Coordinates of C-alpha atoms in Angstrom, one line a residue:
X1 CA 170.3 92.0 91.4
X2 CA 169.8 95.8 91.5
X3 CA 170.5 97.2 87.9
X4 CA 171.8 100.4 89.2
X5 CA 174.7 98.0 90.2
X6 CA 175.6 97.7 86.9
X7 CA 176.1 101.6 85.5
X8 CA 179.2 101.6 86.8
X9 CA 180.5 99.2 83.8
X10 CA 180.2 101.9 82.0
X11 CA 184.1 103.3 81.2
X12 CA 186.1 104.2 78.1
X13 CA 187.7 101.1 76.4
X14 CA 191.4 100.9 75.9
X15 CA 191.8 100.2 72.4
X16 CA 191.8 102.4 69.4
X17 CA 189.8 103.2 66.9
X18 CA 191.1 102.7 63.7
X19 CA 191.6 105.8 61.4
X20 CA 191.1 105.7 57.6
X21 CA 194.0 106.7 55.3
X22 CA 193.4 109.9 53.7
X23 CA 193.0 110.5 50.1
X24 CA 195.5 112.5 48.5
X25 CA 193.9 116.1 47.4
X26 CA 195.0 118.5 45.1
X27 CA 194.6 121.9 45.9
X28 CA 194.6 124.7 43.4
X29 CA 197.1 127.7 42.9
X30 CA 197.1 129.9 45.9
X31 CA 198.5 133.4 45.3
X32 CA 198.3 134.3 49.0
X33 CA 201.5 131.7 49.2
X34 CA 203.6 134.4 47.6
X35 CA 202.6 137.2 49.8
X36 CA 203.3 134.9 52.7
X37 CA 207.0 134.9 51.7
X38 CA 207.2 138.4 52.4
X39 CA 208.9 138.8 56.1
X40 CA 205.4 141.0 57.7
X41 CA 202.8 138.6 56.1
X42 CA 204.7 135.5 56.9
X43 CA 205.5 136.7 60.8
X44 CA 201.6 138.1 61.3
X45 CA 199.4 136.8 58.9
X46 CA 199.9 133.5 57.0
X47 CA 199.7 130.4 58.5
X48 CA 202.8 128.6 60.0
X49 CA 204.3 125.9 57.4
X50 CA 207.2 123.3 57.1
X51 CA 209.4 122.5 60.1
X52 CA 208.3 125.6 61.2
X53 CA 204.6 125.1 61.9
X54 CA 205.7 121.9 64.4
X55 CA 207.4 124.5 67.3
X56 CA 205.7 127.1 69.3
X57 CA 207.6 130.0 71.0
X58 CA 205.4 129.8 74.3
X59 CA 206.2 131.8 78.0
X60 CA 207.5 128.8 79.4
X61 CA 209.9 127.6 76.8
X62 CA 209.6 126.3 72.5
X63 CA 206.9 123.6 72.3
X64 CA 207.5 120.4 70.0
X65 CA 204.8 118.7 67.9
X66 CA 203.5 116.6 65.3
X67 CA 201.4 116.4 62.1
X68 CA 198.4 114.6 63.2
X69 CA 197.5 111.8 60.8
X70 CA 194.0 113.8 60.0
X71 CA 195.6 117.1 59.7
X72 CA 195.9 119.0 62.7
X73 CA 199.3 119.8 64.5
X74 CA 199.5 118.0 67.5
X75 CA 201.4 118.7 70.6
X76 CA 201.6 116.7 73.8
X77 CA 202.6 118.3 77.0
X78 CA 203.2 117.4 80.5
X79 CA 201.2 120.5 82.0
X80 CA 201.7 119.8 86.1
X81 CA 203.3 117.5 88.6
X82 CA 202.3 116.5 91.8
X83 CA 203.8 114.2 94.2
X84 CA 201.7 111.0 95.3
X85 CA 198.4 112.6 97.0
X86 CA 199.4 116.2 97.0
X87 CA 198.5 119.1 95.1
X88 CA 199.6 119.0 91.7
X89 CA 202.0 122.6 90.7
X90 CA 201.7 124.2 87.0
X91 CA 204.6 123.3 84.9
X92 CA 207.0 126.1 84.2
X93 CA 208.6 124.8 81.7
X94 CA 207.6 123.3 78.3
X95 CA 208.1 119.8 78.5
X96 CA 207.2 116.4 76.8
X97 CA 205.1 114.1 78.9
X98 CA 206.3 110.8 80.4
X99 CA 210.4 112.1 80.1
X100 CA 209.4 111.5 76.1
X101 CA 211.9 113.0 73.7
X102 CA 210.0 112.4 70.5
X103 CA 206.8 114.8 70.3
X104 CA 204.9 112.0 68.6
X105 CA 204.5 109.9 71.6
X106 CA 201.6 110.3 73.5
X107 CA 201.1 110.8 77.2
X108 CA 200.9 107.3 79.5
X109 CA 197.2 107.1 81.4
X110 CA 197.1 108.1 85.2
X111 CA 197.1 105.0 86.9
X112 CA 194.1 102.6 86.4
X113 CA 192.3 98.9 86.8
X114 CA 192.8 97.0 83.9
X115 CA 195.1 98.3 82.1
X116 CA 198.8 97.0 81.6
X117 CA 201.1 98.8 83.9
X118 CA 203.5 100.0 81.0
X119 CA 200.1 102.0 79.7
X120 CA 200.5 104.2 83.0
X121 CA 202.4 106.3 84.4
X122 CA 201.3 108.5 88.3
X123 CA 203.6 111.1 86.3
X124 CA 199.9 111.5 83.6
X125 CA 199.0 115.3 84.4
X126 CA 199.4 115.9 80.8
X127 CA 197.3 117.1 77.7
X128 CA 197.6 116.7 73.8
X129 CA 196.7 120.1 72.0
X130 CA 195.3 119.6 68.2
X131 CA 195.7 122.7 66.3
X132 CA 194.3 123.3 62.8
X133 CA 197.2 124.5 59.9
X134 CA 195.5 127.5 59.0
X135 CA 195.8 129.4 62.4
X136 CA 198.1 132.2 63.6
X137 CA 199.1 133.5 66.2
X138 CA 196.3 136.3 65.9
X139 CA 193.9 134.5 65.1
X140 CA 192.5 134.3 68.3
X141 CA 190.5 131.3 67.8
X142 CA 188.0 129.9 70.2
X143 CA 189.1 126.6 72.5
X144 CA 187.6 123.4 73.5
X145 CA 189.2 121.7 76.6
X146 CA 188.1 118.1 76.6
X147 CA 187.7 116.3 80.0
X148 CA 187.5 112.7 79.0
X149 CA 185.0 110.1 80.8
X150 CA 185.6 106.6 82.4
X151 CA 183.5 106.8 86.1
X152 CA 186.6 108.6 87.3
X153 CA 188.4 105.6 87.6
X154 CA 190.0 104.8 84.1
X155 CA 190.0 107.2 80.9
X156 CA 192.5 109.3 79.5
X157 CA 193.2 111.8 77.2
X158 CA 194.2 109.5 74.5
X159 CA 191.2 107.2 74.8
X160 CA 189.3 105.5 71.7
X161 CA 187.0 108.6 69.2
X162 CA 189.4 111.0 71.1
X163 CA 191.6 112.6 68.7
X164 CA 191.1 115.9 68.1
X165 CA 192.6 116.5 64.7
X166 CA 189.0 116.1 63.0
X167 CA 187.1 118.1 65.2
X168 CA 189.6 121.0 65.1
X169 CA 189.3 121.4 61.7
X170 CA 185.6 121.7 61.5
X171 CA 185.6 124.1 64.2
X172 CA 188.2 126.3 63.5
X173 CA 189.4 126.0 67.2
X174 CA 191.9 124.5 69.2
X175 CA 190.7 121.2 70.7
X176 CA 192.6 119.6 73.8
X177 CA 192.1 117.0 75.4
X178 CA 193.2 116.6 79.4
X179 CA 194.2 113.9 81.8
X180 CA 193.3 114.0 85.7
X181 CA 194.1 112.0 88.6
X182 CA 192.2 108.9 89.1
X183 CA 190.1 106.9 91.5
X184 CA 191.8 107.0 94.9
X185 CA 194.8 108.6 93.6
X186 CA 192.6 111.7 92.6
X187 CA 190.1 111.4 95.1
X188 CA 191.3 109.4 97.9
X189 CA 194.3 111.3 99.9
X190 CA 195.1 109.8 103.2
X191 CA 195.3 113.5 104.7
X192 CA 191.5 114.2 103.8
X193 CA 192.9 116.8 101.2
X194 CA 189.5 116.3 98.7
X195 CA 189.0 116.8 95.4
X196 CA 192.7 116.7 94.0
X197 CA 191.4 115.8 90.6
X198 CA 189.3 119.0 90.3
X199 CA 192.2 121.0 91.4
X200 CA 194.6 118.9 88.2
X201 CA 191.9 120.4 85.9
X202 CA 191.7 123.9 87.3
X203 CA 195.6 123.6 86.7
X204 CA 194.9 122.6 83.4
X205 CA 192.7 125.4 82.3
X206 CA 195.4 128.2 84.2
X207 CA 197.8 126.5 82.0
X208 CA 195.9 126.6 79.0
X209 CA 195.4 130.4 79.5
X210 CA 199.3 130.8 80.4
X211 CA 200.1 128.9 76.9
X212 CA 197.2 129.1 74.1
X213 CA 198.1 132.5 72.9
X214 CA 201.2 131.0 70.9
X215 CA 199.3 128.3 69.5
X216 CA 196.3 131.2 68.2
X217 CA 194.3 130.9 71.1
X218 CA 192.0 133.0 72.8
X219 CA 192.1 133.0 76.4
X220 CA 188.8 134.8 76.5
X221 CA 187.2 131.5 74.3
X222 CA 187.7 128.6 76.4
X223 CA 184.9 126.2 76.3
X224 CA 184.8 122.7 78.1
X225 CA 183.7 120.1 76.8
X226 CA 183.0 116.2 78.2
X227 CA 181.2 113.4 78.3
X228 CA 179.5 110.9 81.7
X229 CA 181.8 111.5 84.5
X230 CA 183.8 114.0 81.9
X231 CA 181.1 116.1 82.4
X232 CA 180.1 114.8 86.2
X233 CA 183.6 117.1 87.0
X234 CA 182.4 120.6 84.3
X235 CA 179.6 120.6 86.6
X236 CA 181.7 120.6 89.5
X237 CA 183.9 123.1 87.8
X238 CA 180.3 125.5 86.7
X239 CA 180.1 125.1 91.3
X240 CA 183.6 126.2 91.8
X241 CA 183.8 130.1 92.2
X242 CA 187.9 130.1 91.6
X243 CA 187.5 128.5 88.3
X244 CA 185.1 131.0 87.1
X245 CA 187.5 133.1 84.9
X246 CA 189.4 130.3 83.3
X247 CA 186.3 129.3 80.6
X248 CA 183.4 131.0 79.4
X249 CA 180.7 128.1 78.2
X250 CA 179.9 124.5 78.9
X251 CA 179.1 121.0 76.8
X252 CA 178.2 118.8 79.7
X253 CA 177.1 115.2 77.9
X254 CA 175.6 112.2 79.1
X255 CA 176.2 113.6 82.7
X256 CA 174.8 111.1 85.3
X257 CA 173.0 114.6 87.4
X258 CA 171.3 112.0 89.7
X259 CA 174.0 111.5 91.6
X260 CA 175.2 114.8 93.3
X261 CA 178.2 115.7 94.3
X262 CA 179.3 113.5 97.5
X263 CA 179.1 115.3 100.9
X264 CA 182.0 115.8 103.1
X265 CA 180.1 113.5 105.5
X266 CA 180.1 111.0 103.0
X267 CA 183.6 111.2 101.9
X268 CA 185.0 111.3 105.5
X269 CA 183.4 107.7 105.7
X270 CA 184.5 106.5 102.5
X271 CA 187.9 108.0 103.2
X272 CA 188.3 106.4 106.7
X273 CA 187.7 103.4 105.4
X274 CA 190.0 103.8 102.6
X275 CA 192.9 104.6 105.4
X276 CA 192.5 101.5 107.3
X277 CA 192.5 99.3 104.6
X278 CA 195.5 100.9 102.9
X279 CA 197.4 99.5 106.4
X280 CA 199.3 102.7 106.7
X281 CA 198.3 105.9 109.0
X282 CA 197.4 108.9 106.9
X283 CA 200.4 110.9 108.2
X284 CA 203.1 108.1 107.6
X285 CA 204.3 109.3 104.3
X286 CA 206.9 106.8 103.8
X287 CA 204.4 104.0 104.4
X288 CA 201.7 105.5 102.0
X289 CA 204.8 106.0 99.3
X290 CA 205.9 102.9 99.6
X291 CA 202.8 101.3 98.7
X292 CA 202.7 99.7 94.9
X293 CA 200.5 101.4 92.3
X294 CA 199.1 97.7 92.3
X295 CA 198.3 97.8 96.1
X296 CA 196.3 101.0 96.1
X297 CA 194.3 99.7 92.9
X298 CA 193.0 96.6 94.6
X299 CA 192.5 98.7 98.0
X300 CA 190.5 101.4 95.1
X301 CA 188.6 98.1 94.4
X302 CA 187.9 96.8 97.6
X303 CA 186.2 100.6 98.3
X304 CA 184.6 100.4 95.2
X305 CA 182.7 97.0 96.3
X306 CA 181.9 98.5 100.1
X307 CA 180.7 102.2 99.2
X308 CA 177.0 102.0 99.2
X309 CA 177.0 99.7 102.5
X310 CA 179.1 102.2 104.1
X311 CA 177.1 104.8 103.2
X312 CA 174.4 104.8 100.6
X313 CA 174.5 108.5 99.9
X314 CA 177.3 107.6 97.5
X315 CA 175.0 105.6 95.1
X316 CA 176.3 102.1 93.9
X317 CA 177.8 103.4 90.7
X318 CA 180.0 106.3 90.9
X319 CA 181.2 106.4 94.6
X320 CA 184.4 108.2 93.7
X321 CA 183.4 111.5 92.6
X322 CA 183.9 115.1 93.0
X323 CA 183.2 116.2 97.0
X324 CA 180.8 119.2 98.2
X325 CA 184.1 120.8 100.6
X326 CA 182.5 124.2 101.2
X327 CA 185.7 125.4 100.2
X328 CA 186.6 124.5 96.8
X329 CA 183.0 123.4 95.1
X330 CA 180.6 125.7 97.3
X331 CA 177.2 124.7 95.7
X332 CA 175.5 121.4 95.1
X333 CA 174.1 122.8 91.8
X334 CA 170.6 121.0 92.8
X335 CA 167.6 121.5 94.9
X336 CA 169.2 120.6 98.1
X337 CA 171.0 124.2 98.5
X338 CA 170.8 127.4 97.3
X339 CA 171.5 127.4 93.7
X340 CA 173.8 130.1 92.6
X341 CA 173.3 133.1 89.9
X342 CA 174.7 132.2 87.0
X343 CA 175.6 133.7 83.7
X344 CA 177.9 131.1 81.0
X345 CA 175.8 129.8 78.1
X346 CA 175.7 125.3 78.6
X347 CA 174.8 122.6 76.3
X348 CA 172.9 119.5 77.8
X349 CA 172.9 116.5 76.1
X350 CA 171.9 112.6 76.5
X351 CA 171.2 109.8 74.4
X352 CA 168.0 107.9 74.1
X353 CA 169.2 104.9 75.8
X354 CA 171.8 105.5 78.1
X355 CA 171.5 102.5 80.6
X356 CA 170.9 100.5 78.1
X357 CA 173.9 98.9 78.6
X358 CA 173.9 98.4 82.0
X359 CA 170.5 96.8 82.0
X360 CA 171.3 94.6 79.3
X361 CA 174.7 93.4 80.0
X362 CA 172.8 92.6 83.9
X363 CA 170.4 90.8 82.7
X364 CA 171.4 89.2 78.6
X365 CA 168.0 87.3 78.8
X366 CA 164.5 88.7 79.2
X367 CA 162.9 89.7 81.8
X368 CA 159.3 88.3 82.9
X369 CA 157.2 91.5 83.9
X370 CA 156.6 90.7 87.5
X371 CA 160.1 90.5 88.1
X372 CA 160.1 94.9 87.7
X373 CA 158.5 95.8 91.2
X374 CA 161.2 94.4 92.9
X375 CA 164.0 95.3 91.1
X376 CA 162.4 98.7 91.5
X377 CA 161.9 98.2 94.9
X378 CA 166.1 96.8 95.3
X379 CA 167.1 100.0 93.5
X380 CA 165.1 102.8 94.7
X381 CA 163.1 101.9 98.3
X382 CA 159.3 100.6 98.8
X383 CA 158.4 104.3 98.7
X384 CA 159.5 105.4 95.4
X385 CA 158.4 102.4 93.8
X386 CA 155.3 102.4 94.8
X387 CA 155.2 105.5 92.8
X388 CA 156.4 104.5 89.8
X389 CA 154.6 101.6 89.7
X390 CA 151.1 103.4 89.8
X391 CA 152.3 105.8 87.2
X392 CA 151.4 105.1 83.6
X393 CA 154.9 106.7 82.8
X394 CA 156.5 102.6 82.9
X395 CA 153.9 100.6 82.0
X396 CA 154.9 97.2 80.5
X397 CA 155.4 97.4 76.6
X398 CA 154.2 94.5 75.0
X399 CA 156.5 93.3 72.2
X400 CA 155.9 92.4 68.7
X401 CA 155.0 88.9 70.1
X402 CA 152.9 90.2 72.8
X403 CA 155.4 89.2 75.4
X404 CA 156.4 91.8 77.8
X405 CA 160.4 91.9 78.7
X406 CA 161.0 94.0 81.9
X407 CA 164.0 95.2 80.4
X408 CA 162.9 97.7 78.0
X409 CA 161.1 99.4 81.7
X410 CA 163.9 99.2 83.7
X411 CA 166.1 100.7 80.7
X412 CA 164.0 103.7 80.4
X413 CA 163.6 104.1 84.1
X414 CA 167.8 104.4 84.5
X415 CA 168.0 106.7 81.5
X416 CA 165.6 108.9 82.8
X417 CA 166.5 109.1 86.4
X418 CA 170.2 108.7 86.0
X419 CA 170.6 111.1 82.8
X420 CA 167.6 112.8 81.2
X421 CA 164.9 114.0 84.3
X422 CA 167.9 115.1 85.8
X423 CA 169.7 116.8 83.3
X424 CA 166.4 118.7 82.0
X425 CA 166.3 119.6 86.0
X426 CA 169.6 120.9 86.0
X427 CA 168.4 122.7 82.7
X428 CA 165.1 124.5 84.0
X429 CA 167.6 125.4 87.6
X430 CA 169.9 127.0 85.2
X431 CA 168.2 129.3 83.5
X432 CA 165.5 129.8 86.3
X433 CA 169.1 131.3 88.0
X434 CA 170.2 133.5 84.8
X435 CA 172.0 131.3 82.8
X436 CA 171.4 130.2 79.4
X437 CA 170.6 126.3 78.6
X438 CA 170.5 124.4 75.4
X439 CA 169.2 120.6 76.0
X440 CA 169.0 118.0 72.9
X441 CA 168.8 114.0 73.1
X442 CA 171.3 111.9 70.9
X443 CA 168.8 109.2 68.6
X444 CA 171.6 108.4 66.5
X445 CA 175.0 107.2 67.8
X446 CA 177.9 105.1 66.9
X447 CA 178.7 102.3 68.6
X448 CA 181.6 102.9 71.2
X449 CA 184.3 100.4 71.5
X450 CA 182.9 97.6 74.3
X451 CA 179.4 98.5 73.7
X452 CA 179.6 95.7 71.1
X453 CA 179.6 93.5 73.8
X454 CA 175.5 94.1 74.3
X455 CA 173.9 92.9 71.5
X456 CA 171.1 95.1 72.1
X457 CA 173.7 98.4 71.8
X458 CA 173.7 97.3 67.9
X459 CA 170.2 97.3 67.4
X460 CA 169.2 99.8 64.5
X461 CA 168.1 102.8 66.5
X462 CA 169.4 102.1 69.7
X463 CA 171.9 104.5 71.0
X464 CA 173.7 103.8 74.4
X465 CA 175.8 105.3 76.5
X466 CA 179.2 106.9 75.0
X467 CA 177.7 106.7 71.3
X468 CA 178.0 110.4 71.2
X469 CA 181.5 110.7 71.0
X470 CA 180.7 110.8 67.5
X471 CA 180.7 114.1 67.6
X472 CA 184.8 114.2 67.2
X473 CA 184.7 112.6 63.8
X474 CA 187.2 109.6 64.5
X475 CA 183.8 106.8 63.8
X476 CA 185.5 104.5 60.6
X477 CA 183.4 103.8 58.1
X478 CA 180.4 105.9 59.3
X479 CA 176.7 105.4 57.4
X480 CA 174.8 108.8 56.2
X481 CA 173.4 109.3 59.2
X482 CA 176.0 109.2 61.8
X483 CA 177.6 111.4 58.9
X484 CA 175.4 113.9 58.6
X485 CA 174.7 114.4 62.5
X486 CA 178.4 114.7 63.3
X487 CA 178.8 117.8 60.6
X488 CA 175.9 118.9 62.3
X489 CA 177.0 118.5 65.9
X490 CA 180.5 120.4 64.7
X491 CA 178.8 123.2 63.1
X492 CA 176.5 123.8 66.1
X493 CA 179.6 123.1 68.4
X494 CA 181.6 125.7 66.2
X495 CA 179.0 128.6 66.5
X496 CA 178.7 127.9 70.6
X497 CA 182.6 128.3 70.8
X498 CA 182.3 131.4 69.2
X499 CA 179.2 133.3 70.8
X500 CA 177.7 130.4 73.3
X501 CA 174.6 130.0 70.6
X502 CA 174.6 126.6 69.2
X503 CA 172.3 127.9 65.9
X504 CA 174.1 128.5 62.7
X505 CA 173.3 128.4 59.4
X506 CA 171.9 125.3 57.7
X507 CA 170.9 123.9 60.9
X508 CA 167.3 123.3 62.6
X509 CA 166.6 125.8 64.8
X510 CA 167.4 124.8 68.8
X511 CA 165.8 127.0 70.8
X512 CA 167.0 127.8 74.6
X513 CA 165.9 125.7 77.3
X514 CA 162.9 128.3 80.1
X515 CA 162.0 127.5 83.1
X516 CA 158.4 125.5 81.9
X517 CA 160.1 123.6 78.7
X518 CA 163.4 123.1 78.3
X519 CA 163.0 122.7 74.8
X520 CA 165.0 119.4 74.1
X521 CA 166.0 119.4 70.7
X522 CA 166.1 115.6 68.8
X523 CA 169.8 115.4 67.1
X524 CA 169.6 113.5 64.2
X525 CA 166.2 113.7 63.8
X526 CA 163.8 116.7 63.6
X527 CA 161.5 118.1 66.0
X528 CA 161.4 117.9 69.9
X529 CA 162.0 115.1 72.4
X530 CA 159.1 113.8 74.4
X531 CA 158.6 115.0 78.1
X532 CA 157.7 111.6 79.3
X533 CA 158.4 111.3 82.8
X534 CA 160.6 114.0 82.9
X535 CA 158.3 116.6 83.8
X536 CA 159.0 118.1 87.1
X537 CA 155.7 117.0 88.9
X538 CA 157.3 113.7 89.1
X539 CA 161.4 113.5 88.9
X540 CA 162.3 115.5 91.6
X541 CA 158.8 115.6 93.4
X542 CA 156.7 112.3 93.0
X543 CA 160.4 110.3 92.8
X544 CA 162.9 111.8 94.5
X545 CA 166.5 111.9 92.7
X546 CA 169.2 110.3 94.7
X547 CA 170.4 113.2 95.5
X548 CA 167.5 114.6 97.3
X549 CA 166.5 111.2 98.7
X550 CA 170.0 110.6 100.8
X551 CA 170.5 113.8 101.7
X552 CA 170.5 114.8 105.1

């Protein structure tokens, strides 16, 4: 059984986290309340209050929100349309999502496996904006767009750790949080019209310029933000040319870089076969309308199970994912093209086991060592394993027993070659090309809802993938540690919205990623991560990365 099979269990869980009541706090005499009464201060300078502070006067109409249980205002919005497979089409008017009346209801999911069908809507092309109280509307306060995770088949804006009331706050910015189109629906049109999903975000982020203003936004301080394929589409976005203007930084986290973005070649294959089975040409419109949210999900599926026989450029894991048009996204952003100059500051973060829970969830009983050559040699062809077997890099680690368990190898192999290598390759091709990089590794994490389901994602230490959504604040009950590194994270996260330099006060020095060391940083922990096997003598060189090995 090949354990690459199994990343692609990876996807945000459906249920909530729960949120601790908050204590009642008494705040001292302010005398700046009585200048705000006066009509100038109150209009200019003070922060919005009352009834007031839960409507925006925006260009496109007055915008309705909420008090956010942990403080923020919060207001949903339905920011595009788009009919079934075609381009979605900027709102122009202010509007709730899902036809909701009351701004306290949040937007239904874009269409997904799994899920109950009341939970989503194909009407999702909608974000929830979490404003702190104490801006104005000159402020001019930085932004962090969120693009939520899920292999690009399930997430949504709304998913478990994702409020952004907490993280707001800490930052002084606006945090919002965005839905895209999904799986096939996204990715998938009948036509051959790619990458539809990438072109809902772009939307997104020309929205968020049209709108953030009236909230005390900057439109010159946009930042996205996102986590596995979350960040899988900012690096599409960091290759598309016309999105250039609409954000100035990057936080790309637990981004699987091994797999590149799909060729055209590729997706014309994937696509064909997506038509046929579908039972409807791609130009009969009624037919493809006509055909049941339910219908397309299980065709999504059947795709899903045939990708990597069809073609195995797409990779067994994520074989729905942003496409290499020419057009739209016009560099691979890896060492099969030209890499472009670039200027935007990035973060690039992992955590120290990311397939962790893939590998264990596989295989829930040890593994005898001389089962790894072949499950090496399943996963990544007689030639690359023979590589990595005469490299020292993966030798068997005895246990406290002496026994060896396979597992602990094949773990560190997929975090490396799926996450880390690749992401400190990415890093080193970044700056090499004018940018600036920051790269840190995640060693303290808190579990993510459904990672509970691996016992070995509980193990003191052990932090797998998704564990760094800490960062927003929303863990309940957290211990010191995962305390301390999520204040840390948000006053890093804080001074990179502001000047695209993660250093602040109060915090360890992380210094910038060159082309020779990228510097990896340990977050919650001191010092620097390990090269291991991420040097680039032997990811990228002695072992090829998928993306160099199937490309033609």
């Amino acid at each position: 059984m090949l354990f690459s099979t199994y990343i692609a269990l990876f996807s945000l869980s459906s249920s909530v986290l729960a949120i601790p009541a908050q204590p009642l706090i008494v705040r001292p005499f302010d005398p700046s309340k009585i200048l705000c009464q006066l009509p100038i201060f109150k209009k200019y300078l003070c922060p919005l209050a009352g009834t007031a502070a839960l409507t925006r006067s925006t260009p496109i109409g007055t915008a309705k929100g909420t008090t956010d249980v942990d403080g923020a205002y919060r207001f949903p919005v339905k920011y595009a349309s788009a009919p079934r497979w075609g381009p979605s089409t900027i709102a122009a008017t202010w509007n709730l999502p899902n036809g909701f009346t009351n701004a306290s209801s949040l937007p239904l999911a874009c269409p997904q496996p799994d899920v109950d069908d009341s939970a989503f809507s194909e009407d999702c092309l909608s974000m929830v904006l979490y404003v702190p109280q104490s801006l104005t509307v000159t402020s001019n306060a930085p932004v962090l767009v969120w693009i939520h995770g899920g292999s690009f088949i399930v997430g949504s804006a709304t998913g478990p750790g994702l409020d952004g009331s907490k993280l707001a706050i800490a930052t002084d910015s606006i945090v919002i949080t965005v839905q895209y189109r999904l799986g096939a629906l996204g990715f998938m049109a009948p036509s051959g019209a790619a990458n539809l999903a990438v072109k809902d975000v772009i939307n997104a982020l020309q929205f968020v310029k049209k709108i953030i203003p009236a909230f005390g936004g900057s439109t010159t301080k946009v930042t996205l933000a996102g986590q596995s394929s979350g960040a899988t589409m900012i690096r599409a976005l960091l290759a598309t040319p016309s999105a250039s203007s609409l954000f100035k930084s990057a936080i790309i986290q637990s981004d699987p870089m091994n797999f590149g973005f799909l060729s055209s070649k590729t997706q014309t294959t994937l696509q064909n076969y997506f038509n046929e089975q579908t039972g409807c040409a791609s130009s009969d419109s009624n037919c493809l309308n006509a055909l049941s949210l339910d219908t397309i999900l299980d065709t999504q599926d059947d795709l899903l199970g045939n990708a990597f026989n069809l073609d195995p450029a797409t990779g067994r894991n994520v074989p729905i994912r942003p496409v290499l048009d020419g057009s739209l996204i016009t560099a691979p952003l890896d060492s099969t093209g030209p890499f472009p100059t670039v200027t935007k500051p990035v973060l690039v973060t992992s955590v120290t086991q990311e397939a962790a829970f893939a590998i264990y969830s596989a295989f829930p009983n040890p593994l005898p060592e001389e089962t790894f050559p072949y499950v090496c040699d399943d996963t990544f062809g007689e030639a690359r394993t023979d590589v990595i077997i005469a490299s020292p890099l993966y030798a068997a680690v005895p246990g406290v027993n002496g026994s060896v368990d396979a597992r602990v190898q094949l773990q560190t192999i997929g975090t490396d070659y799926l996450w880390k290598c690749s992401g400190w390759t990415f890093a080193r091709s970044w700056v090499q090309h004018g940018g600036t990089a920051y790269v840190g590794q995640f060693v303290v994490g808190a579990s993510y809802p459904g990672n509970e389901i691996v016992p070995y994602c509980l193990t003191p230490g052990v932090v797998c993938h998704q564990d760094d959504i800490q960062i927003f604040g929303t863990v309940s009950n957290p211990n010191s540690a995962q305390s301390a590194l999520t204040t840390e994270i948000q006053k890093r996260y804080k001074a990179f919205l502001t000047n695209g330099n993660p250093n602040t006060a109060g915090v360890a020095t992380w210094s910038k990623a060159t082309n020779s060391d990228v510097n990896a940083l340990v977050l919650g922990g001191a010092g620097k991560v390990a090269l291991g096997a991420c040097s680039p003598s032997f990811w990228g060189e002695a072992v090829q990365y998928d993306y160099q090995f199937y490309h033609e």
